[in-house]
PDB file of C-alpha atoms in Angstrom:
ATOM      1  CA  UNK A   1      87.956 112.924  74.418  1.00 35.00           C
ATOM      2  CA  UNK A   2      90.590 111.080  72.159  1.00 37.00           C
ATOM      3  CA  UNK A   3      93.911 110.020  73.530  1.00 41.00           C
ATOM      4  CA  UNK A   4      96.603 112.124  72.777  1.00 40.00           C
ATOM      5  CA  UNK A   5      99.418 109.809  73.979  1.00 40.00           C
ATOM      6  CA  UNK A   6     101.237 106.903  72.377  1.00 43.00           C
ATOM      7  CA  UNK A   7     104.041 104.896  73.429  1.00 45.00           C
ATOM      8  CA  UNK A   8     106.191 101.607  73.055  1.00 49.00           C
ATOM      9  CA  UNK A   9     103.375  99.424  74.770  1.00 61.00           C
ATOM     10  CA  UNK A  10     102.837  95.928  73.852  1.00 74.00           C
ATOM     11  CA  UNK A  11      98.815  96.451  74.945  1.00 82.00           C
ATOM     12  CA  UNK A  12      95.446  98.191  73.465  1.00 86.00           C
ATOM     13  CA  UNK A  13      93.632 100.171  75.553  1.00 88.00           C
ATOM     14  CA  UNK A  14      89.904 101.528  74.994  1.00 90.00           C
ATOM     15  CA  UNK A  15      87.266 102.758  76.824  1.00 92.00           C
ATOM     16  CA  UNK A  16      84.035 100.621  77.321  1.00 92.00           C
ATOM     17  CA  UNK A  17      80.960  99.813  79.367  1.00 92.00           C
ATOM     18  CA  UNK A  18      81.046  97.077  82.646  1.00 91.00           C
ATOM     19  CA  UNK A  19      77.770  97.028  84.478  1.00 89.00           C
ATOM     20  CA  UNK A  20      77.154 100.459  83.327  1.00 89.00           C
ATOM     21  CA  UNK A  21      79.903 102.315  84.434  1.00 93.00           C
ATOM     22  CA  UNK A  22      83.114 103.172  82.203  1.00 94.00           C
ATOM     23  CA  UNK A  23      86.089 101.654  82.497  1.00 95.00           C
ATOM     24  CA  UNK A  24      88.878 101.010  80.686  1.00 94.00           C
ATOM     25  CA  UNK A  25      90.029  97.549  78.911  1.00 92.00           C
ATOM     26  CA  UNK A  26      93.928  97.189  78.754  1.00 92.00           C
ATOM     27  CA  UNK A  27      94.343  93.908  76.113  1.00 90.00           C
ATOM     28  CA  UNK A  28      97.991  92.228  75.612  1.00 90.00           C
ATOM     29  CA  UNK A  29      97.985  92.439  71.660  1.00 84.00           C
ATOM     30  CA  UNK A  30     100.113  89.162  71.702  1.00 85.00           C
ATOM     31  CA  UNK A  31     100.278  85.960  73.445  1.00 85.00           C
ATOM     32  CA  UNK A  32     103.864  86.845  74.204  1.00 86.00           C
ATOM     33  CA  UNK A  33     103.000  90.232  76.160  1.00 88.00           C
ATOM     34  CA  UNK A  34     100.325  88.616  78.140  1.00 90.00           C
ATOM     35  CA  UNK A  35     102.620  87.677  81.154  1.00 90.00           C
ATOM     36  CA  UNK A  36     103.773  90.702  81.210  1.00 89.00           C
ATOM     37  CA  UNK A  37     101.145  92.717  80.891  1.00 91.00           C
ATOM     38  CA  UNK A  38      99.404  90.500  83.749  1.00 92.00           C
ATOM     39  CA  UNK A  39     102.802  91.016  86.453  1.00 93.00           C
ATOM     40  CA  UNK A  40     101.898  94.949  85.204  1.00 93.00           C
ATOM     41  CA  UNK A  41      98.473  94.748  86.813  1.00 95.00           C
ATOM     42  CA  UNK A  42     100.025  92.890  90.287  1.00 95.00           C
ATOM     43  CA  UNK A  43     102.274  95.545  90.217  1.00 96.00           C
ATOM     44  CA  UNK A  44      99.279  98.333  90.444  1.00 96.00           C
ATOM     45  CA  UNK A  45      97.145  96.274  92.108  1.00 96.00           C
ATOM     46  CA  UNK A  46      99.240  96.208  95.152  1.00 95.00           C
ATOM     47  CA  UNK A  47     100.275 100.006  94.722  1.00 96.00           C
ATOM     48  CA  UNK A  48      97.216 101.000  94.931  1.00 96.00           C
ATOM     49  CA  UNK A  49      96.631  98.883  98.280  1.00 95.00           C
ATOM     50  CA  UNK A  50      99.511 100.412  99.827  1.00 95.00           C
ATOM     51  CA  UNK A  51      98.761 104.097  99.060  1.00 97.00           C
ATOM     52  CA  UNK A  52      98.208 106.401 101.394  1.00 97.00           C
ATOM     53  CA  UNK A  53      98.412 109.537  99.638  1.00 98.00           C
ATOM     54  CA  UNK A  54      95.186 111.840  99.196  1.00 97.00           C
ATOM     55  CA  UNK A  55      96.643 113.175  96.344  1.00 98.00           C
ATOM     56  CA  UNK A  56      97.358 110.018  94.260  1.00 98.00           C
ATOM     57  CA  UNK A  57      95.223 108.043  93.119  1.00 97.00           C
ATOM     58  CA  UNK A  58      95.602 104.642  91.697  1.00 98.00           C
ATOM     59  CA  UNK A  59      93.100 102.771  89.038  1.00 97.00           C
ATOM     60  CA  UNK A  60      91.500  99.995  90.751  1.00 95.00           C
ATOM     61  CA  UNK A  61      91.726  97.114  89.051  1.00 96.00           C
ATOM     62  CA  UNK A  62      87.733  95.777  88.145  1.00 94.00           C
ATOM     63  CA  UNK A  63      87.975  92.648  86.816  1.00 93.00           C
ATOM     64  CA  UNK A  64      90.447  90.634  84.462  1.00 93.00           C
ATOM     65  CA  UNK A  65      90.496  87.474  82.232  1.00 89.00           C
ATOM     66  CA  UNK A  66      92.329  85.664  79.609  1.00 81.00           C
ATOM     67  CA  UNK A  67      92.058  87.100  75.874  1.00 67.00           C
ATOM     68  CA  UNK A  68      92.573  85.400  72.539  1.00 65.00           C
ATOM     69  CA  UNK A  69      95.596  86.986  73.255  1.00 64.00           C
ATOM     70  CA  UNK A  70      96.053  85.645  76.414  1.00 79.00           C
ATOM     71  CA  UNK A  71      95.015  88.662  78.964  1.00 91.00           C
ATOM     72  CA  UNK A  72      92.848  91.203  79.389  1.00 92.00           C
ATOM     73  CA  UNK A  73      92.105  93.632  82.382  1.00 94.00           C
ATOM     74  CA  UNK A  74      89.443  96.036  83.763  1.00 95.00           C
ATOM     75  CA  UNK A  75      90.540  99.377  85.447  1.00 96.00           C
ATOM     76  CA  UNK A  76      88.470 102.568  87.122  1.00 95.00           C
ATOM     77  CA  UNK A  77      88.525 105.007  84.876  1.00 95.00           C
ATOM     78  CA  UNK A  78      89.728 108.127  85.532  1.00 94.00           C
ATOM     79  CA  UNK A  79      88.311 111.801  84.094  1.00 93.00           C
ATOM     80  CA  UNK A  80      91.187 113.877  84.447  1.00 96.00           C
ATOM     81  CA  UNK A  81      93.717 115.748  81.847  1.00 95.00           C
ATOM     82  CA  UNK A  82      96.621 114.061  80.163  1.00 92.00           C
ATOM     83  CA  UNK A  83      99.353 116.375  80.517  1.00 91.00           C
ATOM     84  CA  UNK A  84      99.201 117.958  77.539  1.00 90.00           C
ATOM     85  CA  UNK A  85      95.562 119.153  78.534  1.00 92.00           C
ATOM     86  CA  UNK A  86      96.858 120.323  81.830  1.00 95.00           C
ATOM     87  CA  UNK A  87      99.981 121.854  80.872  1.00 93.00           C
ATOM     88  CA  UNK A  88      98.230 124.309  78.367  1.00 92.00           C
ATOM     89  CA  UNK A  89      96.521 126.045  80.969  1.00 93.00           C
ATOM     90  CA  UNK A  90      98.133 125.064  84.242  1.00 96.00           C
ATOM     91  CA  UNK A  91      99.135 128.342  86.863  1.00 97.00           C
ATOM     92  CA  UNK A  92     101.804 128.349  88.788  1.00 97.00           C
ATOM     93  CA  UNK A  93      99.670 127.175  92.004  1.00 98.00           C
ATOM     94  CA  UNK A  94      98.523 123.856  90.061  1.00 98.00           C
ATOM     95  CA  UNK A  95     102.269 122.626  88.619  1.00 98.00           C
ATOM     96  CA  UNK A  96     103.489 123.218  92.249  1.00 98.00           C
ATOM     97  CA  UNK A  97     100.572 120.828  93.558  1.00 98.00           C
ATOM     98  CA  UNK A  98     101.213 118.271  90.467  1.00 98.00           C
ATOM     99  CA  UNK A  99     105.328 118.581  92.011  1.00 98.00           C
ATOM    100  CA  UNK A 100     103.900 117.596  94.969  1.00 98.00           C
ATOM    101  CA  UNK A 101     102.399 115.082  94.202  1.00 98.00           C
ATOM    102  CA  UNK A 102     104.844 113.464  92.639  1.00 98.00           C
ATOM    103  CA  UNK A 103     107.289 114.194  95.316  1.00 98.00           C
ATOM    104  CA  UNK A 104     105.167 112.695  98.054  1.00 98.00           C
ATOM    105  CA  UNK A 105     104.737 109.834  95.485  1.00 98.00           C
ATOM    106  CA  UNK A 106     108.263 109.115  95.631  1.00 98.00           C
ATOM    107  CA  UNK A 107     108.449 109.658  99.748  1.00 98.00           C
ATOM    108  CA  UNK A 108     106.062 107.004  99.874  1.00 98.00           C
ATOM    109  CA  UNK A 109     108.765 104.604  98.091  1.00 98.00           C
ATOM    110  CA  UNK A 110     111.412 105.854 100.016  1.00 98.00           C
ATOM    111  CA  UNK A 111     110.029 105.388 103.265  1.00 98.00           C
ATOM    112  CA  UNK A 112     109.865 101.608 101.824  1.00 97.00           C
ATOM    113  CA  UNK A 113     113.151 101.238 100.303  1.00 98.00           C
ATOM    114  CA  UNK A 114     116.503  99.734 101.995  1.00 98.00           C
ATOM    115  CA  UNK A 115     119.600 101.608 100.627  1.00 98.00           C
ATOM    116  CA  UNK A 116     121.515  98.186  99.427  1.00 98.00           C
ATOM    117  CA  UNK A 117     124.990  97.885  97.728  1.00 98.00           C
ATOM    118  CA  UNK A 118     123.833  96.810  93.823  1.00 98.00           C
ATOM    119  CA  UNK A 119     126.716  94.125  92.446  1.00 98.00           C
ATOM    120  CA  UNK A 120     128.404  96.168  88.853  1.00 98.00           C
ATOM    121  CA  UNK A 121     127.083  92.996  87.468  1.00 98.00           C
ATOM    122  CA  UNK A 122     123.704  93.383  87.498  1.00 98.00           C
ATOM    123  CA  UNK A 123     123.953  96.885  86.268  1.00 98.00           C
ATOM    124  CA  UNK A 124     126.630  95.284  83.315  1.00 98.00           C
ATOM    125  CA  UNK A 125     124.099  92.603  82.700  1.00 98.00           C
ATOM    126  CA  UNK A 126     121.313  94.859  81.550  1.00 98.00           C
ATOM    127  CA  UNK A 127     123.807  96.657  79.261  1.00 98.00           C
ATOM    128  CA  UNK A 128     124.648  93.597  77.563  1.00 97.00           C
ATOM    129  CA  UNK A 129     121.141  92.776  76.825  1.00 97.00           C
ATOM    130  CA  UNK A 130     120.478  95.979  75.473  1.00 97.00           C
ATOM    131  CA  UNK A 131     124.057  95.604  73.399  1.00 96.00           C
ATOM    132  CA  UNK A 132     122.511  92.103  72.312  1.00 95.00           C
ATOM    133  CA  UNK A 133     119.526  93.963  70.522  1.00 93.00           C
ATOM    134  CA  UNK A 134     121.701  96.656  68.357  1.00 92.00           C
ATOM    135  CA  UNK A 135     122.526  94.758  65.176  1.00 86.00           C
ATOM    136  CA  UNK A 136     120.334  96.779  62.508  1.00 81.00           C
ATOM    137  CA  UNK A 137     120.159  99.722  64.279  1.00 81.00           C
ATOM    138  CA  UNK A 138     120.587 103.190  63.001  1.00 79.00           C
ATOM    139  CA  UNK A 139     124.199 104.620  64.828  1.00 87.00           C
ATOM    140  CA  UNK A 140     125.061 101.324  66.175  1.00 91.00           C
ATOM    141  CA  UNK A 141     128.812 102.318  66.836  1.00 93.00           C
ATOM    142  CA  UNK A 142     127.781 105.131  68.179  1.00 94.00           C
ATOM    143  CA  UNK A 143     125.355 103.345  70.924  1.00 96.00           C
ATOM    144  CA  UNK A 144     128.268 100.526  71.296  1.00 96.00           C
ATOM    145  CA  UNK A 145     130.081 103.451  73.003  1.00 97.00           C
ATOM    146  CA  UNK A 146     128.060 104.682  74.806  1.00 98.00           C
ATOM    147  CA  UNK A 147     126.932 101.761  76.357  1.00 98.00           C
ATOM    148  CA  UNK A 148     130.494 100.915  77.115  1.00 98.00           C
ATOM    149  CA  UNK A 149     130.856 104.815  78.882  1.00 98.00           C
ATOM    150  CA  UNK A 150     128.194 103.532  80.703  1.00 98.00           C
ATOM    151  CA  UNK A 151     130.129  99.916  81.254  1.00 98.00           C
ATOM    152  CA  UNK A 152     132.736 102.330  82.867  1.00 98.00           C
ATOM    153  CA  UNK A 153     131.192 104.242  85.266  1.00 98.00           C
ATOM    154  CA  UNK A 154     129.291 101.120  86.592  1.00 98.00           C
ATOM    155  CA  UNK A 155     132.877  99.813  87.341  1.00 97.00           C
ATOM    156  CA  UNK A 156     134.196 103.089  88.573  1.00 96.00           C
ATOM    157  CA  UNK A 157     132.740 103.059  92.478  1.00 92.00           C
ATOM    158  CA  UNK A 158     130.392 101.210  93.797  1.00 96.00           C
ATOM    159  CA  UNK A 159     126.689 101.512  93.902  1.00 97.00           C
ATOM    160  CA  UNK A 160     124.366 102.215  96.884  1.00 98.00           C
ATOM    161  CA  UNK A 161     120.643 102.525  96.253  1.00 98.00           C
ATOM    162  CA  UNK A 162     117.686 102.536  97.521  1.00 98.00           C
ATOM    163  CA  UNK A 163     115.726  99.645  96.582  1.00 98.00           C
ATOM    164  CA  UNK A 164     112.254  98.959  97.441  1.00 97.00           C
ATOM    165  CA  UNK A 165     108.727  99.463  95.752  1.00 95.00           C
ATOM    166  CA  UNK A 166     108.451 101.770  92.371  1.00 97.00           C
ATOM    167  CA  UNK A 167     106.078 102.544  89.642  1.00 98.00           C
ATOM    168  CA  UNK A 168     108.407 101.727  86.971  1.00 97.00           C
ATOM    169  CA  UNK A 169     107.522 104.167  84.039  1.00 96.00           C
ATOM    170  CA  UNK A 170     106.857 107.226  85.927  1.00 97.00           C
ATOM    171  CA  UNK A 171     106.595 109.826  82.806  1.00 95.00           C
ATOM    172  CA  UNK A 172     104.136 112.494  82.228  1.00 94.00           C
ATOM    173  CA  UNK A 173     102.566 110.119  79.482  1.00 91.00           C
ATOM    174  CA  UNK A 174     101.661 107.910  82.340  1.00 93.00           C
ATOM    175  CA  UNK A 175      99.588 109.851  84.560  1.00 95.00           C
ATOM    176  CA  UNK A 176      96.576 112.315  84.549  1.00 96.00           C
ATOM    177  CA  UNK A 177      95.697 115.503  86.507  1.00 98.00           C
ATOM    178  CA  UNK A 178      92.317 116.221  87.991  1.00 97.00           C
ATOM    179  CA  UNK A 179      91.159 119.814  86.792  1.00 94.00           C
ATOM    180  CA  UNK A 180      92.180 121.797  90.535  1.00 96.00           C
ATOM    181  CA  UNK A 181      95.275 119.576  90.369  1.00 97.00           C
ATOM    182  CA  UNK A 182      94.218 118.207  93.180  1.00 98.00           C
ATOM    183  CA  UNK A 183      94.948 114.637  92.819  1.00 98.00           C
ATOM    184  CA  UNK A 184      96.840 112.618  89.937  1.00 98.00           C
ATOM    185  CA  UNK A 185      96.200 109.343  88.711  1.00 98.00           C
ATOM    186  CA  UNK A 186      98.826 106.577  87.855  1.00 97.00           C
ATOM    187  CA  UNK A 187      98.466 104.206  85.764  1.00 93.00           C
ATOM    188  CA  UNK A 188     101.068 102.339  83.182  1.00 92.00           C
ATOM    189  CA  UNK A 189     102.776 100.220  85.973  1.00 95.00           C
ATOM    190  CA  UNK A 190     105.836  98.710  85.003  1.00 93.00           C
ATOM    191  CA  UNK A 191     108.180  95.340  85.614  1.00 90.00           C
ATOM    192  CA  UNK A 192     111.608  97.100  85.952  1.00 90.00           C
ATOM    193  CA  UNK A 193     115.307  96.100  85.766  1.00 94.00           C
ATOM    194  CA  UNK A 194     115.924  97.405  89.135  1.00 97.00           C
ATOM    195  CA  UNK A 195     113.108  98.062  91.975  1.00 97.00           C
ATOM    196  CA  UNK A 196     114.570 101.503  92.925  1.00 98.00           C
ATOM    197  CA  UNK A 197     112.791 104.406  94.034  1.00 98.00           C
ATOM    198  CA  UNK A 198     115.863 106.320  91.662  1.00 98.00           C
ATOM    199  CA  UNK A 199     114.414 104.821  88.602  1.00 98.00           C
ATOM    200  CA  UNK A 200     110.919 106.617  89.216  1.00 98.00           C
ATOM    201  CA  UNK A 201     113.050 110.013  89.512  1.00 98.00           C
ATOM    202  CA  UNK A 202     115.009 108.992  86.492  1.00 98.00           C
ATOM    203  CA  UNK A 203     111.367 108.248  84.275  1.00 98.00           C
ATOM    204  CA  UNK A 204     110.154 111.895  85.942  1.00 98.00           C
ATOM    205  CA  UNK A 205     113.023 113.753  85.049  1.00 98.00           C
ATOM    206  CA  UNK A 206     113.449 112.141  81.432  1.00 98.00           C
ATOM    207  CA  UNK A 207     110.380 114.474  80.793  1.00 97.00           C
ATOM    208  CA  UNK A 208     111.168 117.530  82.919  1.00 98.00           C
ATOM    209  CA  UNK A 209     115.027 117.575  81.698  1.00 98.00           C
ATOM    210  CA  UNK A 210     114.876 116.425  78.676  1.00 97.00           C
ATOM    211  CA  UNK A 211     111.558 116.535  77.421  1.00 95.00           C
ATOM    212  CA  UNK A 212     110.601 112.858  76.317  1.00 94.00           C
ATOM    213  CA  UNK A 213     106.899 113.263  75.947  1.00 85.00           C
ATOM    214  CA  UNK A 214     106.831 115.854  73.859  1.00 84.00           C
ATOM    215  CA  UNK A 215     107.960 113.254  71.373  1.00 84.00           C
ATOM    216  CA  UNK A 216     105.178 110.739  72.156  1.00 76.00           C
ATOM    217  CA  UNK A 217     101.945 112.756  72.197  1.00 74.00           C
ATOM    218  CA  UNK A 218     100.220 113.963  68.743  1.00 73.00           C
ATOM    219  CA  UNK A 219      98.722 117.092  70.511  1.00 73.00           C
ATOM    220  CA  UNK A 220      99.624 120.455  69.235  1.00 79.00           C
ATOM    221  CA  UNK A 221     101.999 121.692  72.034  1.00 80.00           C
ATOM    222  CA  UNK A 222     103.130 125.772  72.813  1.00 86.00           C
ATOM    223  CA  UNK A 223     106.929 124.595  72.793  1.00 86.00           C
ATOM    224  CA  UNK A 224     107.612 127.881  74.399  1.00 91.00           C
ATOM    225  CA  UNK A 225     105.714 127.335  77.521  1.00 93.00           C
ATOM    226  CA  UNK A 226     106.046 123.467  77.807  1.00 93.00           C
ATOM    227  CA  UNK A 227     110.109 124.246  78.363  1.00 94.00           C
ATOM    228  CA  UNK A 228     109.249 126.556  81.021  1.00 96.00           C
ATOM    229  CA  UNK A 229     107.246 124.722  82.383  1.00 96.00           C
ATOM    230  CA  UNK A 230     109.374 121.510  81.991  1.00 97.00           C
ATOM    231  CA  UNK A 231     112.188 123.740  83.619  1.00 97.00           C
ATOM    232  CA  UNK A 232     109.960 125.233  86.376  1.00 98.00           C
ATOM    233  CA  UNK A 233     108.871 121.125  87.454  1.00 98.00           C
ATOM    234  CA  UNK A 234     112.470 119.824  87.636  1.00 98.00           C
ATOM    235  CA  UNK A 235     113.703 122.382  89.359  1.00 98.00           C
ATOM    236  CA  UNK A 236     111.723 121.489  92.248  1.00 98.00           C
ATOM    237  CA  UNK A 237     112.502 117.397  91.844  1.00 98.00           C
ATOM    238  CA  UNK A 238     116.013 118.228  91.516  1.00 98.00           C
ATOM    239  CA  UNK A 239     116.199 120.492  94.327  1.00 98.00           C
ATOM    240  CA  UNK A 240     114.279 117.976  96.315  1.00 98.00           C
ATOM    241  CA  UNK A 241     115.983 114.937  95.999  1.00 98.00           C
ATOM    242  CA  UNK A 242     119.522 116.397  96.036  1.00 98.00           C
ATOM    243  CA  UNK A 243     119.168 116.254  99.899  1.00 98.00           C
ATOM    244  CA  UNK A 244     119.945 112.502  99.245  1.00 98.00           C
ATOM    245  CA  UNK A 245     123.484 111.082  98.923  1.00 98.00           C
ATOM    246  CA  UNK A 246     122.322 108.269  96.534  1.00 98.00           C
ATOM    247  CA  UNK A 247     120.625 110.648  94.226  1.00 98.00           C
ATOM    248  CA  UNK A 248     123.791 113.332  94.019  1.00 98.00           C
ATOM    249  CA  UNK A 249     125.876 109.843  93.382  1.00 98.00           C
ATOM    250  CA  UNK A 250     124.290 107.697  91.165  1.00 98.00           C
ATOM    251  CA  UNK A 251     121.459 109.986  89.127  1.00 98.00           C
ATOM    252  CA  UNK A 252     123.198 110.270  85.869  1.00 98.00           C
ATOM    253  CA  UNK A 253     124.481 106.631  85.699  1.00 98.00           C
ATOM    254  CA  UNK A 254     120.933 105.260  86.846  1.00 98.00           C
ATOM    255  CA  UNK A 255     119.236 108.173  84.259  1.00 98.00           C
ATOM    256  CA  UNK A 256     121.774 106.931  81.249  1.00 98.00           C
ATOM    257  CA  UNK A 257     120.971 103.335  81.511  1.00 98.00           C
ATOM    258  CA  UNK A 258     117.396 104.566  81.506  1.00 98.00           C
ATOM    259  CA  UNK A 259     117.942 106.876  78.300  1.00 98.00           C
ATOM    260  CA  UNK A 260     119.887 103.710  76.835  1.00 98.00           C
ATOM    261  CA  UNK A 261     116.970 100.797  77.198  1.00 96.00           C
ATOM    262  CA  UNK A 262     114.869 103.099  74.799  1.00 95.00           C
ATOM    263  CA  UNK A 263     117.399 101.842  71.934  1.00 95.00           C
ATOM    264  CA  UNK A 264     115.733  98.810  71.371  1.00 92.00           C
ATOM    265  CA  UNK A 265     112.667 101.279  70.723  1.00 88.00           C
ATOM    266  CA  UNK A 266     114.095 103.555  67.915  1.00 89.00           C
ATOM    267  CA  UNK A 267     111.680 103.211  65.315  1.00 83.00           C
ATOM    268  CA  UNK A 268     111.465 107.356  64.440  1.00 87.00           C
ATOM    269  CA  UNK A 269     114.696 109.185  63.521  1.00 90.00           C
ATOM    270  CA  UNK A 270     113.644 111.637  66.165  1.00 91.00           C
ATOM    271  CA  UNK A 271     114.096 108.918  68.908  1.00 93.00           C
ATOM    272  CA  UNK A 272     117.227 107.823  67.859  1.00 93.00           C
ATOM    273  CA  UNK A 273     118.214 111.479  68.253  1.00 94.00           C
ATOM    274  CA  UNK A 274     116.738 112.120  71.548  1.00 96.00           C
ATOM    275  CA  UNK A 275     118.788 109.125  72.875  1.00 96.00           C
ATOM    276  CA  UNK A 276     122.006 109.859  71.403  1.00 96.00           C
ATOM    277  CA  UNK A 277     121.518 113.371  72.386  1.00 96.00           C
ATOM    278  CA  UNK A 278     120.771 112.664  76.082  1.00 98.00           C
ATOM    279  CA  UNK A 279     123.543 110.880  76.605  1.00 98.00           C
ATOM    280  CA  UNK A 280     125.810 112.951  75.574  1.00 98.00           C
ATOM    281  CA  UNK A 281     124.251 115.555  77.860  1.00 98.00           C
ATOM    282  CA  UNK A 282     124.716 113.134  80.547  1.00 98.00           C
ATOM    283  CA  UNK A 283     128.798 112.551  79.877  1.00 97.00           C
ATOM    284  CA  UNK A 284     128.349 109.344  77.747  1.00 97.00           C
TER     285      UNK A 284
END
């Protein structure tokens, strides 16, 4: 079956043959991503030694070795649906399972995590870098100020998070569904700005709310039903996680910065309108 799924990724991926079973090769396509890519595969390596969860389940990690590029890795490969697949014919029985799963995903972090007071400065430092990379831009004064609504509300109170262990790039583009929705796989790991259980809520909910992966596959998609059931799936995330202090708090600063470190991404007209858009739905 042919991927349906793109992204910003500095890597190739394909499917091959090791010792007669398929797996799949991840490749840094430059020298430059190879470190990178190889903290990526730590990072899943060791989730998927410290999960727990019957219903997630992480690639192992076969084998891996330096490239012409400078790294390449091994991973189990996984026969389930991209969520495109799944989404077309899902029931109301599987999304709540796939819900689950991603809410006992999450747990799992939590029960991890330390809620810690975050200095403004670290939060002010990542908006300058992403400031830093705006010169040629499309809308540039336009994402000056919203990066400096964002500058604000970092100042505004302070922030209390829980930090601890996190996927990184938790969207729907980076994870598959087994056909009873049984289990999910997750894949993609991701070096992150800040090791919070939050961000992994903010990557979720940049699909369910606002519908980011529509953008990024090149499957034909029933718009009608992927809003419902976008809505239906953050309903119960939201609902979830609004038990927690932090999350009523700090969700739309933590989901903004999130929305903003795509700008350095905006090669399509259509992402440059999906970021402005979403943070003015946010208050920035």
């Amino acid at each position: 079956m042919k991927p349906t799924v793109s992204g910003n990724s500095g890597c190739q991926l394909s499917l091959t043959q090791r010792n007669g079973v398929t797996v799949v090769q991840k490749r840094a396509t430059t020298a430059a991503y190879a470190p990178r890519l190889r903290a990526q595969i730590d990072k899943q390596r060791c989730a998927a030694r410290r999960n727990r969860l019957p219903g997630v389940h992480i690639p192992a990690i076969v084998a891996e070795q330096p490239s012409p590029q400078g790294y390449c890795a091994w991973m189990e490969y996984l026969n389930y649906q991209d969520y495109s697949q799944f989404f077309a014919t899902a029931s109301l029985a599987k999304l709540d399972r796939l819900a689950r799963h991603l809410i006992d995903f999450i747990e799992a972090e939590l029960a991890e995590a330390t809620l810690t007071d975050v200095p403004a400065q670290h939060f002010l430092d990542k908006l300058d870098a992403i400031a830093r990379q705006l010169p040629g831009l499309a809308n540039r004064d336009a994402k000056q100020a919203q990066l400096a609504a964002l500058a604000r509300r970092v100042k505004a109170q302070p922030v209390v998070l829980p930090l601890g262990p996190n996927h990184g790039d938790l969207t729907l583009a980076n994870l598959m569904v087994s056909q009873d929705a049984s289990r999910i796989g997750l894949f993609d790991f991701l070096d992150s700005y800040l090791d919070s259980p939050l961000v992994d809520i903010a990557k979720v909910r940049q699909d369910t709310q606002f519908h980011w992966s529509r953008l990024m596959t090149r499957a034909r998609i029933d718009r009608a039903r992927y809003r419902i059931v976008m809505r239906y799936l953050d309903q119960q995330i939201d609902q979830h996680f609004h038990a927690y202090p932090w999350y009523r708090q700090h969700y739309t600063l933590i989901q903004g910065i999130n929305i903003a470190r795509i700008f350095p991404y905006e090669h399509q007209p259509q992402v440059s309108d999906f970021t402005h858009n979403t943070l003015t739905q946010l208050g920035f």
